[in-house]
């Protein structure tokens, strides 16, 4: 695997592959890779002849009080994991290489509606930062296929909508969430958790499972189920931000939906955790 840090090197390598008619899959990440990220690479290998990953902690998607400064940066480890997984090329630019002109950028990508509510309500500006950096990365890599984890369900919905609205010739593929044996969704931010918190954190998944079970048993009291979920999280010491039942494209749920998604976000101590569960009805 080759690692490149500049746009020129990235373009040079990709041009060679494109000239040879290769199909390119792309997995954008912020690094500190875990098994969930490696699943993106494996999924890419099934869809394309070359897999490109990026590791870039994107300042545009962090709020002023968020963890941009302390977000774990583990590039040598990440590169080793990507190489072992069969990734062909790692793009790991500096902030200056990605955004050579002064920040904030004068151009921003806003994907309205689907960015609003849920994460959008608690992290103002977050999805503009995500949509902007993903658009920049898509312009640089020009992948045929792009892979995103389903753990960030709303992010996946935002990117899918952006690709549709901007006619980007990219197939966006969602990759299922990887979980610890406790059910805790794997996340780079899990390493902020202490041992006791890590055990408690699995309650989020248990809460989503309880709601999924109620829905599958025929309950359509969406509001009541959401409130019960909030209370269950509170009872275990979380500060829940939302427990929400939505259609897969994040519309309000309706009795006739044959598939729903239950989403939650909660603070456990200082760590903010999100998770979701798709429910077939
Ligand atoms: O999901 C992430 O890690 C980031 O939001 C992404 C898609 C790499 C954009 O910075």
CSV table of C-alpha atoms in Angstrom, one decimal, residues 17-277:
chain,number,residue,atom,x,y,z
A,17,UNK,CA,-5.3,3.3,-12.4
A,18,UNK,CA,-8.1,5.2,-14.2
A,19,UNK,CA,-6.1,5.0,-17.5
A,20,UNK,CA,-5.9,1.2,-16.9
A,21,UNK,CA,-9.7,1.0,-16.6
A,22,UNK,CA,-9.6,0.2,-12.9
A,23,UNK,CA,-12.8,0.6,-10.8
A,24,UNK,CA,-12.1,2.6,-7.6
A,25,UNK,CA,-13.8,2.2,-4.2
A,26,UNK,CA,-13.2,4.9,-1.6
A,27,UNK,CA,-13.5,4.8,2.2
A,28,UNK,CA,-13.2,8.2,3.9
A,29,UNK,CA,-12.3,8.1,7.6
A,30,UNK,CA,-10.9,10.2,10.4
A,31,UNK,CA,-8.5,7.5,11.4
A,32,UNK,CA,-8.1,5.7,14.7
A,33,UNK,CA,-9.3,2.7,12.8
A,34,UNK,CA,-11.3,-0.1,14.4
A,35,UNK,CA,-12.8,-3.3,12.9
A,36,UNK,CA,-15.8,-1.3,11.6
A,37,UNK,CA,-13.5,0.8,9.4
A,38,UNK,CA,-11.8,-2.3,8.2
A,39,UNK,CA,-15.2,-3.7,7.1
A,40,UNK,CA,-15.4,-0.7,4.8
A,41,UNK,CA,-12.2,-1.7,3.1
A,42,UNK,CA,-13.4,-5.3,2.8
A,43,UNK,CA,-16.7,-4.1,1.3
A,44,UNK,CA,-14.7,-2.0,-1.1
A,45,UNK,CA,-12.6,-4.9,-2.2
A,46,UNK,CA,-15.8,-6.8,-3.2
A,47,UNK,CA,-17.0,-3.8,-5.3
A,48,UNK,CA,-13.9,-2.5,-7.1
A,49,UNK,CA,-10.4,-3.4,-8.3
A,50,UNK,CA,-8.7,-0.7,-6.2
A,51,UNK,CA,-9.5,0.6,-2.7
A,52,UNK,CA,-8.5,4.0,-1.6
A,53,UNK,CA,-8.9,5.2,2.1
A,54,UNK,CA,-8.4,8.6,3.5
A,55,UNK,CA,-7.5,9.6,7.0
A,56,UNK,CA,-8.2,13.2,7.7
A,57,UNK,CA,-9.6,14.7,11.0
A,58,UNK,CA,-11.7,17.4,9.4
A,59,UNK,CA,-11.8,20.6,11.4
A,60,UNK,CA,-14.9,21.8,9.5
A,61,UNK,CA,-17.2,19.2,11.1
A,62,UNK,CA,-16.3,19.9,14.8
A,63,UNK,CA,-18.1,22.5,16.8
A,64,UNK,CA,-16.0,25.0,18.9
A,65,UNK,CA,-16.6,23.0,22.1
A,66,UNK,CA,-16.1,19.6,20.5
A,67,UNK,CA,-13.1,17.2,20.5
A,68,UNK,CA,-11.2,18.3,17.4
A,69,UNK,CA,-8.0,18.9,19.4
A,70,UNK,CA,-8.0,15.6,21.3
A,71,UNK,CA,-9.5,13.4,18.6
A,72,UNK,CA,-7.1,10.4,18.5
A,73,UNK,CA,-4.5,10.6,15.7
A,74,UNK,CA,-2.8,7.3,15.1
A,75,UNK,CA,-1.6,7.4,11.5
A,76,UNK,CA,1.2,4.7,11.6
A,77,UNK,CA,-1.2,2.2,13.3
A,78,UNK,CA,-4.0,3.1,10.8
A,79,UNK,CA,-1.7,2.6,7.8
A,80,UNK,CA,-0.6,-0.8,9.1
A,81,UNK,CA,-4.3,-1.9,9.6
A,82,UNK,CA,-5.3,-0.6,6.1
A,83,UNK,CA,-2.4,-2.4,4.5
A,84,UNK,CA,-3.2,-5.7,6.2
A,85,UNK,CA,-6.8,-5.3,5.1
A,86,UNK,CA,-5.8,-5.0,1.4
A,87,UNK,CA,-6.2,-1.3,0.9
A,88,UNK,CA,-4.2,0.0,-2.2
A,89,UNK,CA,-3.7,3.6,-1.4
A,90,UNK,CA,-4.0,5.8,1.7
A,91,UNK,CA,-4.5,9.6,1.4
A,92,UNK,CA,-3.5,11.3,4.6
A,93,UNK,CA,-3.4,15.0,3.9
A,94,UNK,CA,-2.6,17.8,6.4
A,95,UNK,CA,-5.2,20.5,7.0
A,96,UNK,CA,-3.1,22.8,4.8
A,97,UNK,CA,-3.0,20.3,1.9
A,98,UNK,CA,-6.8,19.8,2.1
A,99,UNK,CA,-7.7,23.4,2.5
A,100,UNK,CA,-4.8,25.4,1.1
A,101,UNK,CA,-6.8,28.7,1.3
A,102,UNK,CA,-7.7,30.3,4.6
A,103,UNK,CA,-10.5,28.6,6.7
A,104,UNK,CA,-13.4,28.9,6.9
A,105,UNK,CA,-13.9,27.9,3.3
A,106,UNK,CA,-15.9,30.3,1.2
A,107,UNK,CA,-17.7,27.4,-0.4
A,108,UNK,CA,-19.7,25.1,1.8
A,109,UNK,CA,-22.1,22.3,0.9
A,110,UNK,CA,-25.4,22.3,2.7
A,111,UNK,CA,-27.8,19.4,2.4
A,112,UNK,CA,-31.0,20.8,3.8
A,113,UNK,CA,-33.9,18.8,5.4
A,114,UNK,CA,-32.1,15.5,6.0
A,115,UNK,CA,-29.3,17.4,7.9
A,116,UNK,CA,-31.8,19.0,10.2
A,117,UNK,CA,-32.9,17.5,13.5
A,118,UNK,CA,-31.2,14.6,15.4
A,119,UNK,CA,-27.5,15.2,15.1
A,120,UNK,CA,-28.1,18.4,13.2
A,121,UNK,CA,-30.0,19.8,16.2
A,122,UNK,CA,-27.2,19.0,18.6
A,123,UNK,CA,-24.2,19.7,16.4
A,124,UNK,CA,-24.9,22.9,14.4
A,125,UNK,CA,-22.8,23.1,11.3
A,126,UNK,CA,-21.6,19.5,11.6
A,127,UNK,CA,-23.2,18.2,8.4
A,128,UNK,CA,-22.1,21.2,6.4
A,129,UNK,CA,-18.6,20.3,7.5
A,130,UNK,CA,-19.1,16.6,6.6
A,131,UNK,CA,-20.8,17.3,3.2
A,132,UNK,CA,-18.1,19.8,2.3
A,133,UNK,CA,-15.1,17.6,3.1
A,134,UNK,CA,-16.8,14.5,1.5
A,135,UNK,CA,-17.4,16.6,-1.6
A,136,UNK,CA,-13.8,17.8,-1.7
A,137,UNK,CA,-12.6,14.2,-1.3
A,138,UNK,CA,-15.0,12.9,-3.9
A,139,UNK,CA,-13.6,15.6,-6.3
A,140,UNK,CA,-10.1,14.5,-5.6
A,141,UNK,CA,-10.6,10.7,-5.7
A,142,UNK,CA,-13.5,10.5,-8.2
A,143,UNK,CA,-14.4,7.1,-6.9
A,144,UNK,CA,-16.9,4.7,-8.6
A,145,UNK,CA,-18.1,3.5,-5.2
A,146,UNK,CA,-17.9,5.1,-1.7
A,147,UNK,CA,-18.4,3.3,1.5
A,148,UNK,CA,-19.8,4.7,4.8
A,149,UNK,CA,-20.6,3.0,8.1
A,150,UNK,CA,-24.3,2.7,8.9
A,151,UNK,CA,-23.5,3.7,12.5
A,152,UNK,CA,-23.6,7.3,11.3
A,153,UNK,CA,-27.1,6.7,9.8
A,154,UNK,CA,-27.9,10.4,9.3
A,155,UNK,CA,-24.5,11.1,7.8
A,156,UNK,CA,-25.1,8.2,5.3
A,157,UNK,CA,-28.5,9.8,4.5
A,158,UNK,CA,-26.9,13.2,4.0
A,159,UNK,CA,-24.2,11.9,1.7
A,160,UNK,CA,-26.7,9.8,-0.3
A,161,UNK,CA,-28.9,12.9,-0.8
A,162,UNK,CA,-25.9,15.0,-1.8
A,163,UNK,CA,-24.7,12.5,-4.4
A,164,UNK,CA,-28.3,12.3,-5.8
A,165,UNK,CA,-28.9,16.1,-5.9
A,166,UNK,CA,-25.5,16.9,-7.4
A,167,UNK,CA,-25.6,14.0,-9.9
A,168,UNK,CA,-22.3,12.7,-8.7
A,169,UNK,CA,-21.5,9.5,-10.6
A,170,UNK,CA,-20.8,7.6,-7.4
A,171,UNK,CA,-22.5,4.6,-5.8
A,172,UNK,CA,-22.9,5.2,-2.1
A,173,UNK,CA,-22.8,1.9,-0.1
A,174,UNK,CA,-23.7,1.6,3.6
A,175,UNK,CA,-21.8,-0.9,5.6
A,176,UNK,CA,-23.4,-2.5,8.7
A,177,UNK,CA,-22.3,-1.4,12.2
A,178,UNK,CA,-19.6,-3.5,13.9
A,179,UNK,CA,-20.4,-4.1,17.6
A,180,UNK,CA,-18.4,-5.3,20.7
A,181,UNK,CA,-19.7,-8.5,22.2
A,182,UNK,CA,-21.7,-6.3,24.7
A,183,UNK,CA,-23.5,-4.8,21.8
A,184,UNK,CA,-21.7,-1.4,22.0
A,185,UNK,CA,-21.3,0.0,18.5
A,186,UNK,CA,-17.6,0.4,17.7
A,187,UNK,CA,-16.5,4.0,17.5
A,188,UNK,CA,-13.2,5.9,17.7
A,189,UNK,CA,-14.7,7.8,20.6
A,190,UNK,CA,-15.2,4.7,22.7
A,191,UNK,CA,-11.7,5.1,23.9
A,192,UNK,CA,-12.7,8.2,25.9
A,193,UNK,CA,-14.8,5.8,28.1
A,194,UNK,CA,-13.5,4.5,31.4
A,195,UNK,CA,-13.9,0.8,32.2
A,196,UNK,CA,-17.2,1.2,34.1
A,197,UNK,CA,-18.6,3.6,31.5
A,198,UNK,CA,-17.7,1.1,28.7
A,199,UNK,CA,-19.9,-1.5,30.4
A,200,UNK,CA,-22.8,1.0,30.9
A,201,UNK,CA,-22.4,2.2,27.3
A,202,UNK,CA,-23.9,-1.1,26.0
A,203,UNK,CA,-27.2,0.0,27.5
A,204,UNK,CA,-27.8,2.2,24.4
A,205,UNK,CA,-27.9,-0.9,22.2
A,206,UNK,CA,-30.1,-2.7,24.7
A,207,UNK,CA,-32.5,0.2,24.7
A,208,UNK,CA,-32.6,0.3,20.9
A,209,UNK,CA,-33.3,-3.5,20.9
A,210,UNK,CA,-36.2,-3.1,23.4
A,211,UNK,CA,-37.8,-0.5,21.2
A,212,UNK,CA,-37.2,-2.6,18.1
A,213,UNK,CA,-38.9,-5.5,19.9
A,214,UNK,CA,-41.9,-3.4,20.8
A,215,UNK,CA,-42.3,-2.2,17.2
A,216,UNK,CA,-42.0,-5.8,16.0
A,217,UNK,CA,-44.7,-6.8,18.5
A,218,UNK,CA,-47.0,-4.3,16.8
A,219,UNK,CA,-46.7,-1.2,19.0
A,220,UNK,CA,-47.0,2.0,17.0
A,221,UNK,CA,-46.9,4.4,20.0
A,222,UNK,CA,-43.8,6.0,18.5
A,223,UNK,CA,-43.8,8.9,21.0
A,224,UNK,CA,-44.3,6.6,24.0
A,225,UNK,CA,-41.5,4.3,22.9
A,226,UNK,CA,-39.1,7.2,22.4
A,227,UNK,CA,-39.9,8.6,25.8
A,228,UNK,CA,-39.5,5.2,27.5
A,229,UNK,CA,-36.1,4.9,25.7
A,230,UNK,CA,-35.0,8.3,27.0
A,231,UNK,CA,-36.1,7.3,30.6
A,232,UNK,CA,-34.2,4.0,30.3
A,233,UNK,CA,-31.0,5.8,29.4
A,234,UNK,CA,-31.5,8.4,32.1
A,235,UNK,CA,-32.0,5.6,34.7
A,236,UNK,CA,-28.6,4.2,33.8
A,237,UNK,CA,-26.8,7.5,34.2
A,238,UNK,CA,-26.8,8.8,30.6
A,239,UNK,CA,-27.8,12.3,29.6
A,240,UNK,CA,-29.8,11.4,26.6
A,241,UNK,CA,-30.1,13.9,23.8
A,242,UNK,CA,-32.6,12.0,21.6
A,243,UNK,CA,-34.2,8.7,21.1
A,244,UNK,CA,-36.1,8.9,17.8
A,245,UNK,CA,-38.0,6.5,15.6
A,246,UNK,CA,-37.8,7.4,11.9
A,247,UNK,CA,-38.3,6.0,8.4
A,248,UNK,CA,-35.0,4.9,6.9
A,249,UNK,CA,-34.8,8.2,5.1
A,250,UNK,CA,-35.4,10.0,8.4
A,251,UNK,CA,-39.0,11.1,7.8
A,252,UNK,CA,-41.5,10.9,10.7
A,253,UNK,CA,-42.6,7.2,11.2
A,254,UNK,CA,-46.0,6.1,9.9
A,255,UNK,CA,-48.1,3.1,10.8
A,256,UNK,CA,-47.7,1.6,7.3
A,257,UNK,CA,-43.8,1.7,7.2
A,258,UNK,CA,-42.4,-1.8,6.7
A,259,UNK,CA,-39.0,-0.7,7.9
A,260,UNK,CA,-38.0,1.9,10.5
A,261,UNK,CA,-34.8,3.0,12.2
A,262,UNK,CA,-34.4,3.8,15.9
A,263,UNK,CA,-31.7,6.3,16.6
A,264,UNK,CA,-30.2,7.5,19.9
A,265,UNK,CA,-27.6,10.0,21.1
A,266,UNK,CA,-26.5,10.3,24.7
A,267,UNK,CA,-23.7,11.7,26.8
A,268,UNK,CA,-22.1,9.3,29.2
A,269,UNK,CA,-19.9,11.4,31.4
A,270,UNK,CA,-18.1,13.6,28.9
A,271,UNK,CA,-18.4,11.1,26.0
A,272,UNK,CA,-21.1,11.6,23.4
A,273,UNK,CA,-22.3,8.3,21.9
A,274,UNK,CA,-24.6,7.6,19.0
A,275,UNK,CA,-26.1,4.5,17.7
A,276,UNK,CA,-29.1,3.3,15.6
A,277,UNK,CA,-30.9,0.1,14.8
